[in-house]
Amino acid sequence: MIELSENGSGFGNNSRFPYYYGPGGRLVLVDSALEAVNKGSTTIGIKTPAFALLSSHIKPTKPLVDPAEKIFTIDEHIGATGSGYIGDILQLIDEIQLAAQKHRLTYESPIDVHSLAKHLSSYLHNYTIYAVRPQAASIIITGKDQTGVQLYQVDPSGTFFRGAGFAIGQYSDIALDVIQKGYGADMSMEQAVQLSNKAIEKALGERPLVETGVVTAKDGSFKKLVNN
Amino acid sequence: MIELSENGSGFGNNSRFPYYYGPGGRLVLVDSALEAVNKGSTTIGIKTPAFALLSSHIKPTKPLVDPAEKIFTIDEHIGATGSGYIGDILQLIDEIQLAAQKHRLTYESPIDVHSLAKHLSSYLHNYTIYAVRPQAASIIITGKDQTGVQLYQVDPSGTFFRGAGFAIGQYSDIALDVIQKGYGADMSMEQAVQLSNKAIEKALGERPLVETGVVTAKDGSFKKLVNN
Amino acid sequence: MIELSENGSGFGNNSRFPYYYGPGGRLVLVDSALEAVNKGSTTIGIKTPAFALLSSHIKPTKPLVDPAEKIFTIDEHIGATGSGYIGDILQLIDEIQLAAQKHRLTYESPIDVHSLAKHLSSYLHNYTIYAVRPQAASIIITGKDQTGVQLYQVDPSGTFFRGAGFAIGQYSDIALDVIQKGYGADMSMEQAVQLSNKAIEKALGERPLVETGVVTAKDGSFKKLVNN
Amino acid sequence: MIELSENGSGFGNNSRFPYYYGPGGRLVLVDSALEAVNKGSTTIGIKTPAFALLSSHIKPTKPLVDPAEKIFTIDEHIGATGSGYIGDILQLIDEIQLAAQKHRLTYESPIDVHSLAKHLSSYLHNYTIYAVRPQAASIIITGKDQTGVQLYQVDPSGTFFRGAGFAIGQYSDIALDVIQKGYGADMSMEQAVQLSNKAIEKALGERPLVETGVVTAKDGSFKKLVNN
Amino acid sequence: MIELSENGSGFGNNSRFPYYYGPGGRLVLVDSALEAVNKGSTTIGIKTPAFALLSSHIKPTKPLVDPAEKIFTIDEHIGATGSGYIGDILQLIDEIQLAAQKHRLTYESPIDVHSLAKHLSSYLHNYTIYAVRPQAASIIITGKDQTGVQLYQVDPSGTFFRGAGFAIGQYSDIALDVIQKGYGADMSMEQAVQLSNKAIEKALGERPLVETGVVTAKDGSFKKLVNN
Amino acid sequence: MIELSENGSGFGNNSRFPYYYGPGGRLVLVDSALEAVNKGSTTIGIKTPAFALLSSHIKPTKPLVDPAEKIFTIDEHIGATGSGYIGDILQLIDEIQLAAQKHRLTYESPIDVHSLAKHLSSYLHNYTIYAVRPQAASIIITGKDQTGVQLYQVDPSGTFFRGAGFAIGQYSDIALDVIQKGYGADMSMEQAVQLSNKAIEKALGERPLVETGVVTAKDGSFKKLVNN
Amino acid sequence: MIELSENGSGFGNNSRFPYYYGPGGRLVLVDSALEAVNKGSTTIGIKTPAFALLSSHIKPTKPLVDPAEKIFTIDEHIGATGSGYIGDILQLIDEIQLAAQKHRLTYESPIDVHSLAKHLSSYLHNYTIYAVRPQAASIIITGKDQTGVQLYQVDPSGTFFRGAGFAIGQYSDIALDVIQKGYGADMSMEQAVQLSNKAIEKALGERPLVETGVVTAKDGSFKKLVNN
């Protein structure tokens, strides 16, 4: 027997087609996407006025397999990293590389970091409206434009944040806690790299392999660091 | 055994595809969207003949993360704010910024506030008809046009209201109560800012961070206030 | 175990995709839309040979919120009102305003009331055939054309009626009863306004705020009355 | 536990998507549409070599509401009526009015009744193939063409019949019985009108209001009779 | 608790979307369509080298209703009949009439019977692949072309047969048995008509009304016989 | 009560929309299609360097019904046969006949057997990706091209095999066993025909009617043998 | 009664339409596709600076059936192999062959291995977003370009890896273990072939038939080895 209780209107109503909302108005598919992100590689972004740094834990792969690239150059002055399903991250990286290229072709000038983050936000949001799969990846974007060094985080729902310290992926709460406590706006890049490594190490309980990329206010071009 | 009671016609009939209506003719997806709005940032709009003010609680974010922008300039003479899912708010803000731009290009004159609210209403309504996701955001729009200073609230169902005092988001009923009791059409802008702050404070039970924007009948351009 | 009784053919067969019909061939989504209409503002149309009047209860809104407009000018000679979801009403009003405009452009003459009602009927009917949401609003249209003063009611199923007295929305049966008893073809407009007010008052059990609009055989243009 | 019995193949197989067929190969949505037709106004068509008559019971409407038109002129020489959902009837009437017009424009001659019935049949059949709603209306068409006076009934499945006496709608079996017993090919039109009235009266158990239209072999144009 | 037995892979796996196959790989919707055909009018096709005959039981209709046409002329040299839902039969007849016409226009020669049967087969097969309704009608086609007199049966699945004796519809197994026993390649047309009538009579247990059409090798044009 | 067990993730997850995969990653609709193929006519392909032979059991049809053609000429040098639903076989045969024709028109040379098998493979594979019905037919193709005599089997999943001996349809495992044991690359065509007949006879337990077609390395054109 | 536990939000919410995510944010359809891959032929890729080798177990087929080709030449300098559903592998091989061709036509130069792997990744990822079937095949690509000899593995989710040793398909963990232990960057090709054979033999517990292909840094063209 299927009984639907009188007070089932909150949940019961929402439990069928089209299935976008769950109890309390939660976006259930986006929540699932975020669950997947929370199992991704621990990934960090740190910004000071002088520079910004992206660092992502490289999960131990099988021997003879190169670790997957986690730090991506988007344009000369912009880099990005992400956490979540690798297939989804790759698609989003492609999307913003393309957007940066199109901007150069159309306006004959480099895209600013805010516009790129907003573009990605809008692109991700679109996947939450129709009966397709919201993308299971959060992306951290950094870059240097006329407003200085910028750091953004964009989530599967299309929400984006600007800030000086982000952590996404597995145990990111632990990693973020380390960064918040150790952060100083006057840190040297070396100190920031050490802070980032310490944060990922604390999160994972072991000294991990990481990939790192940086952009400085002075130089203005995004560069991947040689792995240590 | 599937039993459907004789009097199940109200609920039982509606409990399947396509799932737009619930018991009593409720729009169930829109109700879910409103549930989400009711968990958003407490957000306020106040209007007097001389000026209007938008103010939105900025939820405490993690350290090192800039609070998300909540007050948006739509056009020189129009501003807006919203409550609900940030991704949805951002998309709606984009939509009305674009509509305002198109109006300027087509008619070589600024759009009036009523037309913009109606455009947003129609845009939101469309999401309630098809098997897509109704947007989970209410928007408050203000501006100065040839009819004076105007203030509108537009809800996920496409319903819109004109008025002198609105509150949306978490505990908005408490906030609205404060505004209704303290409102005076001859308030100074300073008094209005204080009233708005008091309303959000009462709603949340603590002195919150807010972002505020204003437009005056005299000046006619929308400006964000420096956060206090 | 799924048991479907032998005589379950009426209900059981219809209880699955695509879900247009319920037991006894009822249009279940349209019934839900009508349920929503029956919870809308009590709204009235009265017609005599000399004039017609539209009157809609304005639900008490929160202080500082202007009551939503309920009486709409469609074209110089035509007005309309509605009951149901405000977002749906607004869309339907837009649709018939546009239809009236198009008629003027195409035929260089005002549209007659019957054609406009039929257009709305057909527009609403279309939403009952496909897997979209039938609109939850009934509309009353009045106007003066070459056939005199006309009054129509159009329902979510696309059904429309012509007549001299209509009531839709909450407790509309009580309001209609008052109108049927008090109606006279030789009433003055003042008497009609009083009858309409009395009908809404009886339905709601209190003296309500109403919005009213009229068109006369003599003048031929639709005008909103100043609220009393 | 969901158990599906071994012998469930007949029903069980059909009880899911896409849901066109029920047990025994019944077209379940069309059956629902027919159920709705069987609750419509009792409606009659009678044909003799000399003339044909359409008559439809006009359901008592509320006071001050004009009864809905039930007899429609399709073209100068053709008329139609229907039973079922009014919104569906109106759409089908529109469709055949348009088809008749198109025929005149394309061939510069009036459409014959058989072609029009076949067009409607094909139009209705189309709604039974796809995941849309089959129309809940049966239509009776009459007219005078080069083959004489013709009378057709078209059902929601697209089935159509030619004949001299039809009854559709509520208690149509009773009404049809009266017509079959009283019919004579040499009846006068007055006798046919009386027979039709008697049939509807017997079906409904009371003297009803009817709307009537006729076409004669002699005159050849369809005319609505003044209601008696 | 949902229990799906280990060996449930045959049924359980198939019991959900998209629902084309049932246990054992049965095409469930096509099976339903065939069930409906098996309730249609008993219909027969007989072919000898000299002629072919189509005959269909005309179900007793209500008095004053002309029996539906069951034997259709497709082209000068081709005729067809069918059993199943009348609306579906009519559509298929239309389709092959059109195909025959198109062939004449394109190739300036009459279509051969095999090509027409194959066209219908392919047309019906298409309805079994997508989420639409397979047509519930079997069609028997006969005609005279350069290969002599031909007789084909086409089923809802798109399967077609060539032969000298077919029976479809209600109790067609009984009717077919009579034909198989009484058939002779040297029968006269009169004998064939009598055999066909006897077959339908035996199937239905009473002397039925039938409609009959024939094509001869000599004459080569399809003609409907006057009902006896 | 619907309970979903903790360990239900393997099966439970897959048991809903979209329903392509079953437990263990099985393609459930394709499995159903294969089930249907396994109930089709026992059908055989044998190839030696000197010739290839296709042979298909012709299921006993009703008296007066010609057995359905089971061996098809695709192009002058290519033939094919199949097992499964006849409607599906016919469509696939049409598809490869068309592909062979197009090849001749485009390249002015006959298509090679491998390309044709691959085309069919790709055509069938496409039906396994979208929410349509995978075709329930396996096809055996043979032909002579510049690489000699070739024999291919293509299955509903789009998988194809090249070989010297295939059997599909009912009890094909028994038939294949007979062929594997009796096969010799130096067999004469007569011996191959006898082997094929013996295989089908063993599978079905009775001497069956078969249809047979051959292509030789010498002659190079596909020919149907006169039934024995 | 439908019971959904309070803490069912993770699973319960996701267990309905659209069904992309399972508990913990797993991509359930992709997981099913991977399950199918894990039942495919054991397949290996080994790369040293001097050469790369692809080797795939050829499942014992029936006698008289040629084993399916498992090593494919994509372009002169690139080869690929795969494991999973053969129909899916074939489609993906077609796709990258086409992509390599297009690259030559557009840029008049051979495609590099990384770009081709990325193209396949993006192509596969697309199948995970919409309501279609994710492809059940992992592909290993090797080739020689301006960056030397490269080896990539691409999975159904669109994830891709670069490395020196991969194993996919049945018992691939065992095979990979053998390769990891026996690998040396200075192996001769003969040693690599022996290592690969040993790995597949260990995985399957018997000496298997394999198909092998190689590309060398020196020669730069992909060649299939003669089966041993």
PDB file of C-alpha atoms in Angstrom, chain D residues 1-2 4 10 12-14 16-18 20-27 118 121 125-126 128-130 157-166 176 179-180 183, chain E residues 1-3 11 15-19 22-23 28-29 32-33 35-36 39 62-66 68 85-88 90-91 94 97 127 131-136:
ATOM      1  CA  MET D   1       7.940  -5.937  -1.807  1.00  0.00           C
ATOM      2  CA  ILE D   2       6.912  -5.493  -5.394  1.00  0.00           C
ATOM      3  CA  LEU D   4       4.786  -9.117 -10.438  1.00  0.00           C
ATOM      4  CA  GLY D  10      -0.689  -8.833 -20.375  1.00  0.00           C
ATOM      5  CA  GLY D  12       2.047  -5.574 -16.250  1.00  0.00           C
ATOM      6  CA  ASN D  13       3.924  -5.058 -19.460  1.00  0.00           C
ATOM      7  CA  ASN D  14       1.720  -2.268 -20.513  1.00  0.00           C
ATOM      8  CA  ARG D  16       4.535   1.618 -17.742  1.00  0.00           C
ATOM      9  CA  PHE D  17       6.079   4.151 -20.109  1.00  0.00           C
ATOM     10  CA  PRO D  18       5.052   4.907 -22.774  1.00  0.00           C
ATOM     11  CA  TYR D  20      -0.640   4.287 -24.635  1.00  0.00           C
ATOM     12  CA  TYR D  21      -2.155   0.824 -24.276  1.00  0.00           C
ATOM     13  CA  GLY D  22      -3.977  -0.772 -21.360  1.00  0.00           C
ATOM     14  CA  PRO D  23      -5.149  -4.352 -20.850  1.00  0.00           C
ATOM     15  CA  GLY D  24      -6.538  -5.941 -23.981  1.00  0.00           C
ATOM     16  CA  GLY D  25      -4.938  -3.337 -26.172  1.00  0.00           C
ATOM     17  CA  ARG D  26      -7.330  -0.572 -25.071  1.00  0.00           C
ATOM     18  CA  LEU D  27      -6.244   2.987 -25.879  1.00  0.00           C
ATOM     19  CA  LYS D 118     -12.018  13.009 -42.789  1.00  0.00           C
ATOM     20  CA  SER D 121     -10.716  12.468 -38.147  1.00  0.00           C
ATOM     21  CA  HIS D 125      -6.099  10.717 -34.637  1.00  0.00           C
ATOM     22  CA  ASN D 126      -2.808  12.543 -34.471  1.00  0.00           C
ATOM     23  CA  THR D 128      -3.585   9.629 -30.027  1.00  0.00           C
ATOM     24  CA  ILE D 129      -0.091   8.803 -31.269  1.00  0.00           C
ATOM     25  CA  TYR D 130       2.178  11.158 -29.364  1.00  0.00           C
ATOM     26  CA  SER D 157      -9.932   8.345 -31.649  1.00  0.00           C
ATOM     27  CA  GLY D 158     -10.410   9.746 -35.146  1.00  0.00           C
ATOM     28  CA  THR D 159     -13.124   7.225 -35.950  1.00  0.00           C
ATOM     29  CA  PHE D 160     -15.934   8.713 -38.019  1.00  0.00           C
ATOM     30  CA  PHE D 161     -19.395   7.544 -38.992  1.00  0.00           C
ATOM     31  CA  ARG D 162     -21.850   8.615 -41.649  1.00  0.00           C
ATOM     32  CA  GLY D 163     -25.530   8.200 -40.920  1.00  0.00           C
ATOM     33  CA  ALA D 164     -29.002   9.599 -40.501  1.00  0.00           C
ATOM     34  CA  GLY D 165     -29.226   9.727 -36.721  1.00  0.00           C
ATOM     35  CA  PHE D 166     -26.564  10.313 -34.045  1.00  0.00           C
ATOM     36  CA  LEU D 176     -30.584   7.629 -29.628  1.00  0.00           C
ATOM     37  CA  ILE D 179     -34.579   8.819 -32.431  1.00  0.00           C
ATOM     38  CA  GLN D 180     -34.230   5.333 -33.872  1.00  0.00           C
ATOM     39  CA  TYR D 183     -37.198   8.340 -37.297  1.00  0.00           C
TER      40      TYR D 183
ATOM     41  CA  MET E   1      11.463  -3.132   0.445  1.00  0.00           C
ATOM     42  CA  ILE E   2      12.041  -3.651  -3.251  1.00  0.00           C
ATOM     43  CA  GLU E   3      13.044  -7.193  -3.905  1.00  0.00           C
ATOM     44  CA  PHE E  11      11.882  -9.163 -16.455  1.00  0.00           C
ATOM     45  CA  SER E  15      10.463  -3.314 -16.436  1.00  0.00           C
ATOM     46  CA  ARG E  16      11.449   0.325 -16.505  1.00  0.00           C
ATOM     47  CA  PHE E  17      12.217   3.210 -18.842  1.00  0.00           C
ATOM     48  CA  PRO E  18      12.488   3.029 -21.793  1.00  0.00           C
ATOM     49  CA  TYR E  19       9.839   0.406 -21.935  1.00  0.00           C
ATOM     50  CA  GLY E  22       9.176  -7.195 -21.903  1.00  0.00           C
ATOM     51  CA  PRO E  23      10.167 -10.638 -20.635  1.00  0.00           C
ATOM     52  CA  VAL E  28       5.196  -5.162 -25.402  1.00  0.00           C
ATOM     53  CA  LEU E  29       3.576  -2.213 -27.122  1.00  0.00           C
ATOM     54  CA  SER E  32      -0.786  -4.639 -27.222  1.00  0.00           C
ATOM     55  CA  ALA E  33      -1.420  -3.331 -30.704  1.00  0.00           C
ATOM     56  CA  GLU E  35      -4.294  -7.579 -29.057  1.00  0.00           C
ATOM     57  CA  ALA E  36      -6.385  -4.706 -30.364  1.00  0.00           C
ATOM     58  CA  LYS E  39     -10.608  -7.648 -31.463  1.00  0.00           C
ATOM     59  CA  LYS E  62     -26.598   1.400 -34.530  1.00  0.00           C
ATOM     60  CA  PRO E  63     -29.681   1.878 -36.724  1.00  0.00           C
ATOM     61  CA  LEU E  64     -29.461   5.035 -38.829  1.00  0.00           C
ATOM     62  CA  VAL E  65     -25.662   4.764 -38.916  1.00  0.00           C
ATOM     63  CA  ASP E  66     -24.033   3.726 -42.188  1.00  0.00           C
ATOM     64  CA  ALA E  68     -17.977   2.210 -41.849  1.00  0.00           C
ATOM     65  CA  TYR E  85      -8.764   0.578 -34.467  1.00  0.00           C
ATOM     66  CA  ILE E  86     -10.668   2.381 -37.191  1.00  0.00           C
ATOM     67  CA  GLY E  87      -8.735   5.604 -36.652  1.00  0.00           C
ATOM     68  CA  ASP E  88      -5.477   3.724 -37.148  1.00  0.00           C
ATOM     69  CA  LEU E  90      -7.849   5.152 -41.801  1.00  0.00           C
ATOM     70  CA  GLN E  91      -4.447   6.696 -41.282  1.00  0.00           C
ATOM     71  CA  ASP E  94      -4.323   7.401 -46.300  1.00  0.00           C
ATOM     72  CA  GLN E  97      -3.051   6.009 -51.076  1.00  0.00           C
ATOM     73  CA  TYR E 127       6.281   3.471 -34.844  1.00  0.00           C
ATOM     74  CA  ALA E 131       8.343   6.558 -27.757  1.00  0.00           C
ATOM     75  CA  VAL E 132       5.180   6.930 -29.832  1.00  0.00           C
ATOM     76  CA  ARG E 133       2.228   4.600 -30.180  1.00  0.00           C
ATOM     77  CA  PRO E 134       2.592   1.629 -32.542  1.00  0.00           C
ATOM     78  CA  GLN E 135      -0.442   1.572 -34.816  1.00  0.00           C
ATOM     79  CA  ALA E 136      -3.118  -0.959 -33.832  1.00  0.00           C
TER      80      ALA E 136
END
